[in-house]
Coordinates of N, CA and C in Angstrom, one line a residue:
M10 N 49.0 103.9 89.2 CA 49.3 105.2 89.9 C 48.9 105.1 91.3
L11 N 49.8 105.5 92.2 CA 49.6 105.5 93.6 C 48.7 106.7 94.0
N12 N 47.9 106.5 95.0 CA 47.0 107.6 95.4 C 47.4 108.0 96.8
G13 N 48.4 108.9 97.0 CA 48.8 109.3 98.3 C 49.9 108.4 98.8
P14 N 50.3 108.7 100.1 CA 51.4 107.9 100.7 C 50.9 106.4 100.9
C15 N 51.9 105.5 100.7 CA 51.5 104.1 100.9 C 52.7 103.3 101.4
V16 N 52.4 102.2 101.9 CA 53.4 101.2 102.4 C 53.1 99.9 101.6
A17 N 54.1 99.4 100.9 CA 53.8 98.3 100.0 C 54.7 97.1 100.5
L18 N 54.1 95.9 100.5 CA 54.8 94.7 100.8 C 54.7 93.8 99.6
P19 N 55.7 93.1 99.3 CA 57.1 93.2 99.9 C 57.7 94.5 99.5
P20 N 58.8 94.8 100.2 CA 59.5 96.1 99.9 C 59.9 96.1 98.5
L21 N 59.7 97.3 97.9 CA 60.0 97.5 96.5 C 61.5 97.4 96.2
R22 N 61.9 96.7 95.2 CA 63.3 96.7 94.9 C 63.8 98.0 94.5
G23 N 65.1 98.3 95.0 CA 65.6 99.6 94.7 C 65.0 100.8 95.5
G24 N 64.5 100.4 96.7 CA 63.9 101.5 97.5 C 62.5 101.7 97.3
L25 N 62.0 102.9 97.5 CA 60.6 103.2 97.5 C 60.2 103.7 96.1
G26 N 61.1 103.9 95.2 CA 60.8 104.2 93.8 C 59.7 105.2 93.6
G27 N 58.6 104.8 92.9 CA 57.5 105.7 92.5 C 56.7 106.1 93.7
C28 N 56.8 105.4 94.8 CA 56.0 105.8 96.0 C 56.6 107.1 96.6
K29 N 57.9 107.4 96.5 CA 58.4 108.6 96.9 C 57.8 109.8 96.2
T30 N 57.7 109.6 94.9 CA 57.1 110.7 94.0 C 55.7 111.0 94.5
A31 N 54.9 110.0 94.8 CA 53.5 110.2 95.2 C 53.4 110.8 96.6
L32 N 54.5 110.8 97.4 CA 54.5 111.3 98.7 C 54.7 112.8 98.7
R33 N 55.3 113.4 97.7 CA 55.7 114.8 97.7 C 54.5 115.6 98.0
G34 N 54.6 116.4 99.1 CA 53.5 117.3 99.5 C 52.4 116.6 100.4
A35 N 52.3 115.3 100.4 CA 51.2 114.6 101.1 C 51.3 114.8 102.6
W36 N 52.5 115.0 103.2 CA 52.6 115.1 104.6 C 52.3 116.5 105.1
H37 N 52.0 117.4 104.2 CA 51.8 118.8 104.7 C 50.3 119.1 104.9
E38 N 49.5 118.0 104.9 CA 48.0 118.2 105.2 C 47.8 118.6 106.6
R39 N 48.6 118.1 107.6 CA 48.4 118.5 109.0 C 49.6 119.4 109.4
P40 N 49.3 120.6 109.9 CA 50.4 121.5 110.3 C 51.0 120.9 111.6
K41 N 52.3 121.1 111.6 CA 53.0 120.7 112.8 C 52.7 121.7 113.9
Q42 N 52.3 121.3 115.1 CA 52.1 122.2 116.2 C 52.8 121.7 117.4
G43 N 54.1 121.6 117.3 CA 54.9 121.1 118.4 C 54.9 119.6 118.4
V44 N 55.6 119.0 119.3 CA 55.6 117.5 119.4 C 54.4 117.1 120.1
M45 N 53.7 116.1 119.4 CA 52.4 115.6 120.0 C 52.6 114.5 120.9
A46 N 53.5 113.5 120.6 CA 53.7 112.3 121.4 C 55.1 111.8 121.2
Q47 N 55.6 111.0 122.1 CA 56.9 110.4 122.1 C 56.6 108.9 121.6
I48 N 57.1 108.6 120.5 CA 56.9 107.2 119.9 C 58.2 106.5 119.7
L49 N 58.1 105.2 120.2 CA 59.2 104.3 120.0 C 58.8 103.4 118.9
L50 N 59.5 103.4 117.8 CA 59.3 102.6 116.6 C 60.3 101.5 116.5
A51 N 59.9 100.2 116.5 CA 60.8 99.1 116.3 C 60.4 98.4 115.1
E52 N 61.2 98.4 114.0 CA 60.9 97.8 112.7 C 62.3 97.4 112.2
D53 N 62.4 96.1 111.8 CA 63.7 95.6 111.4 C 64.0 95.9 109.9
D54 N 63.0 96.3 109.1 CA 63.3 96.6 107.7 C 63.7 98.1 107.7
A55 N 64.9 98.4 107.3 CA 65.4 99.8 107.4 C 64.6 100.8 106.5
S56 N 64.3 100.4 105.3 CA 63.6 101.4 104.5 C 62.2 101.6 105.0
M57 N 61.5 100.6 105.5 CA 60.2 100.7 106.1 C 60.3 101.6 107.4
R58 N 61.3 101.3 108.2 CA 61.5 102.1 109.5 C 61.7 103.6 109.2
E59 N 62.5 103.9 108.2 CA 62.7 105.3 107.8 C 61.4 105.9 107.3
F60 N 60.7 105.2 106.5 CA 59.5 105.7 105.9 C 58.4 106.0 106.9
L61 N 58.2 105.1 107.9 CA 57.2 105.2 108.9 C 57.6 106.4 109.9
A62 N 58.9 106.4 110.2 CA 59.4 107.4 111.1 C 59.2 108.8 110.5
K63 N 59.5 109.0 109.3 CA 59.3 110.3 108.6 C 57.9 110.7 108.6
A64 N 57.0 109.8 108.3 CA 55.5 110.1 108.3 C 55.1 110.6 109.7
L65 N 55.5 109.8 110.7 CA 55.1 110.2 112.1 C 55.7 111.5 112.5
R66 N 57.0 111.7 112.1 CA 57.6 113.0 112.5 C 56.9 114.2 111.8
N67 N 56.6 114.0 110.5 CA 55.9 115.0 109.8 C 54.5 115.3 110.3
A68 N 53.9 114.3 111.1 CA 52.6 114.5 111.7 C 52.8 115.2 113.1
G69 N 54.0 115.5 113.4 CA 54.3 116.2 114.7 C 54.8 115.4 115.9
H70 N 55.0 114.1 115.7 CA 55.4 113.3 116.8 C 57.0 113.2 116.9
H71 N 57.5 113.0 118.1 CA 58.9 112.7 118.2 C 59.1 111.2 118.1
V72 N 59.9 110.7 117.3 CA 60.1 109.3 117.0 C 61.5 108.9 117.3
V73 N 61.7 107.8 118.1 CA 62.9 107.1 118.2 C 62.7 105.8 117.5
A74 N 63.5 105.6 116.4 CA 63.4 104.5 115.5 C 64.6 103.5 115.7
V75 N 64.3 102.3 116.0 CA 65.3 101.3 116.2 C 65.0 100.0 115.3
G76 N 66.0 99.2 115.1 CA 65.9 98.1 114.2 C 65.5 96.8 114.7
D77 N 65.4 96.7 116.1 CA 65.0 95.4 116.6 C 64.5 95.6 118.1
G78 N 63.9 94.5 118.6 CA 63.4 94.6 120.0 C 64.4 94.8 121.0
L79 N 65.6 94.3 120.9 CA 66.6 94.5 121.9 C 67.1 95.9 122.0
D80 N 67.2 96.6 120.8 CA 67.6 98.0 120.8 C 66.4 98.8 121.3
A81 N 65.2 98.4 121.1 CA 64.0 99.1 121.6 C 64.0 99.1 123.2
M82 N 64.3 97.9 123.7 CA 64.4 97.8 125.2 C 65.5 98.7 125.8
E83 N 66.6 98.8 125.1 CA 67.7 99.7 125.5 C 67.2 101.1 125.5
S84 N 66.5 101.5 124.4 CA 66.0 102.9 124.3 C 65.0 103.2 125.4
L85 N 64.3 102.3 125.9 CA 63.3 102.6 126.9 C 63.9 102.9 128.2
D86 N 65.2 102.6 128.4 CA 65.9 102.9 129.6 C 66.0 104.4 129.9
G87 N 66.2 105.2 128.8 CA 66.3 106.6 129.0 C 65.3 107.4 128.2
F88 N 64.2 106.8 127.8 CA 63.2 107.4 127.0 C 61.8 107.1 127.4
R89 N 61.0 108.0 127.8 CA 59.6 107.8 128.2 C 58.8 107.9 127.0
A90 N 58.2 106.8 126.6 CA 57.4 106.7 125.3 C 55.9 106.8 125.7
D91 N 55.2 107.4 124.8 CA 53.7 107.4 125.0 C 53.1 106.2 124.2
L92 N 53.9 105.8 123.1 CA 53.4 104.7 122.3 C 54.6 103.9 121.8
L93 N 54.4 102.6 121.8 CA 55.3 101.6 121.2 C 54.7 101.2 119.9
L94 N 55.3 101.4 118.8 CA 54.9 101.0 117.5 C 55.9 99.9 117.0
A95 N 55.5 98.6 117.0 CA 56.4 97.6 116.8 C 55.9 96.6 115.7
D96 N 56.9 96.2 114.9 CA 56.6 95.1 114.0 C 56.5 93.8 114.8
V97 N 55.6 92.9 114.4 CA 55.4 91.7 115.2 C 56.6 90.8 115.0
V98 N 57.0 90.6 113.7 CA 58.0 89.6 113.4 C 59.3 90.3 113.2
M99 N 60.2 90.1 114.2 CA 61.6 90.7 114.1 C 62.6 89.7 114.6
P100 N 63.8 89.7 114.1 CA 64.8 88.8 114.7 C 65.1 89.1 116.1
G101 N 65.5 88.1 116.9 CA 65.9 88.4 118.3 C 64.6 88.5 119.1
L102 N 64.4 89.6 119.6 CA 63.2 89.9 120.5 C 62.0 90.3 119.6
D103 N 61.0 89.5 119.5 CA 59.9 89.8 118.6 C 59.0 90.9 119.2
G104 N 58.1 91.5 118.4 CA 57.3 92.6 118.8 C 56.4 92.3 120.0
I105 N 55.9 91.1 120.1 CA 55.0 90.8 121.1 C 55.7 90.7 122.5
E106 N 56.9 90.0 122.5 CA 57.7 90.0 123.7 C 58.2 91.3 124.1
L107 N 58.6 92.1 123.1 CA 59.0 93.5 123.3 C 57.9 94.3 124.1
A108 N 56.7 94.2 123.5 CA 55.6 94.9 124.1 C 55.3 94.5 125.6
R109 N 55.4 93.2 125.8 CA 55.2 92.7 127.2 C 56.2 93.2 128.1
R110 N 57.5 93.2 127.7 CA 58.5 93.7 128.6 C 58.4 95.2 128.8
A111 N 58.2 95.9 127.7 CA 58.1 97.4 127.7 C 56.9 97.9 128.6
A112 N 55.8 97.1 128.6 CA 54.6 97.5 129.4 C 55.0 97.3 130.9
K113 N 55.8 96.4 131.2 CA 56.2 96.2 132.6 C 57.2 97.4 133.0
L114 N 58.0 97.8 132.1 CA 58.9 98.9 132.4 C 58.2 100.3 132.5
Q115 N 57.3 100.4 131.6 CA 56.5 101.7 131.5 C 55.0 101.4 131.6
P116 N 54.5 101.3 132.8 CA 53.0 101.0 132.9 C 52.2 102.1 132.2
G117 N 51.2 101.8 131.5 CA 50.4 102.8 130.8 C 50.9 103.0 129.3
L118 N 52.0 102.4 129.0 CA 52.5 102.5 127.6 C 51.5 101.9 126.6
K119 N 51.1 102.7 125.6 CA 50.2 102.2 124.6 C 51.0 101.5 123.5
V120 N 50.4 100.4 123.0 CA 51.1 99.6 122.0 C 50.3 99.4 120.8
M121 N 51.0 99.5 119.6 CA 50.4 99.2 118.3 C 51.4 98.4 117.6
F122 N 50.9 97.3 117.0 CA 51.7 96.4 116.2 C 51.4 96.6 114.8
I123 N 52.5 96.5 114.0 CA 52.4 96.6 112.5 C 52.9 95.2 112.0
T124 N 52.2 94.6 111.1 CA 52.6 93.3 110.6 C 52.0 93.0 109.3
G125 N 52.8 92.2 108.5 CA 52.4 91.7 107.3 C 51.8 90.3 107.4
F126 N 51.8 89.8 108.7 CA 51.5 88.4 109.0 C 50.3 88.5 109.9
A127 N 49.1 88.8 109.4 CA 47.9 88.9 110.2 C 47.6 87.6 111.0
A128 N 47.8 86.5 110.4 CA 47.5 85.2 111.1 C 48.4 85.1 112.3
V129 N 49.7 85.5 112.2 CA 50.6 85.4 113.4 C 50.1 86.4 114.5
A130 N 49.7 87.6 114.1 CA 49.2 88.6 115.0 C 48.0 88.1 115.7
L131 N 47.0 87.5 115.0 CA 45.8 87.0 115.6 C 46.1 85.8 116.5
K132 N 47.0 85.0 116.2 CA 47.3 83.8 117.0 C 47.8 84.2 118.3
N133 N 48.7 85.2 118.4 CA 49.3 85.7 119.6 C 48.5 86.8 120.3
R134 N 47.4 87.1 119.9 CA 46.6 88.2 120.4 C 46.4 88.2 121.9
D135 N 46.2 87.0 122.5 CA 46.0 86.8 123.9 C 47.3 87.1 124.7
Q136 N 48.4 87.2 124.1 CA 49.7 87.4 124.8 C 50.1 88.9 124.7
T137 N 49.3 89.7 124.0 CA 49.6 91.1 123.9 C 49.1 91.9 125.1
P138 N 49.8 93.1 125.3 CA 49.3 93.9 126.4 C 47.8 94.4 126.2
H139 N 47.1 94.6 127.2 CA 45.7 95.0 127.1 C 45.6 96.3 126.3
G140 N 44.7 96.4 125.4 CA 44.4 97.6 124.6 C 45.3 97.7 123.4
A141 N 46.2 96.8 123.2 CA 47.1 96.8 122.0 C 46.3 96.7 120.7
R142 N 46.7 97.5 119.7 CA 46.1 97.4 118.4 C 47.0 96.8 117.4
I143 N 46.4 96.2 116.3 CA 47.2 95.6 115.3 C 46.8 96.3 113.9
L144 N 47.8 96.8 113.2 CA 47.6 97.4 111.9 C 48.3 96.5 110.9
S145 N 47.5 95.9 110.0 CA 48.1 94.9 109.0 C 48.6 95.6 107.8
K146 N 49.8 95.2 107.3 CA 50.4 95.7 106.1 C 49.7 95.0 104.9
P147 N 49.6 95.7 103.8 CA 49.9 97.1 103.6 C 48.9 98.0 104.1
F148 N 49.3 99.2 104.4 CA 48.4 100.2 104.9 C 48.8 101.6 104.4
H149 N 47.8 102.5 104.3 CA 48.1 103.8 103.9 C 48.7 104.6 105.0
L150 N 49.7 105.4 104.7 CA 50.3 106.2 105.8 C 49.3 107.1 106.5
R151 N 48.4 107.6 105.8 CA 47.3 108.5 106.5 C 46.6 107.7 107.5
H152 N 46.3 106.4 107.2 CA 45.6 105.5 108.1 C 46.5 105.2 109.3
L153 N 47.8 105.1 109.1 CA 48.7 104.9 110.3 C 48.6 106.1 111.2
V154 N 48.8 107.3 110.7 CA 48.7 108.5 111.5 C 47.4 108.6 112.2
E155 N 46.3 108.3 111.5 CA 45.0 108.4 112.1 C 44.9 107.4 113.3
E156 N 45.4 106.2 113.1 CA 45.3 105.2 114.1 C 46.1 105.5 115.3
V157 N 47.3 106.1 115.0 CA 48.2 106.5 116.1 C 47.5 107.6 116.9
D158 N 47.0 108.6 116.2 CA 46.3 109.8 116.9 C 45.1 109.3 117.7
S159 N 44.4 108.4 117.1 CA 43.2 107.8 117.8 C 43.6 107.1 119.1
M160 N 44.6 106.3 119.0 CA 45.1 105.5 120.1 C 45.7 106.5 121.2
L161 N 46.4 107.5 120.8 CA 46.9 108.4 121.8 C 45.9 109.2 122.5
S162 N 44.8 109.5 121.8 CA 43.7 110.4 122.4 C 42.8 109.5 123.3
A163 N 42.9 108.2 123.2 CA 41.9 107.4 124.0 C 42.3 107.3 125.4

């Protein structure tokens, strides 16, 4: 039995299945009080992207969700983000290179990586923008929201 919202790797066959049932009502713990932050989410797995975007929106954030690093860069052209939340391993432009380019375009942009490949994230840690955080999959959605809120308030 799942205890609250979760993110499972590898993605569950047939969608989120039982995890959806466990989510019912879980996002209502924090009342929405207007948009708290502008978040650009870059995640190549469509179901994961949808799942994370919904959790962050329900926590009160405005989320622009895209499927890869190149689309994320295009989105930054007309969107001022407070936080870039990016998967490290994506086809085309990976999350680390995306973060480096995005930080040049929008100085002060906060960056958080999500990855199922902790060894990859640690190997490239010296190439990430200063202050970037890494959240390793699997993680609890409540933990994601707490980490995002903590990073935004720092």
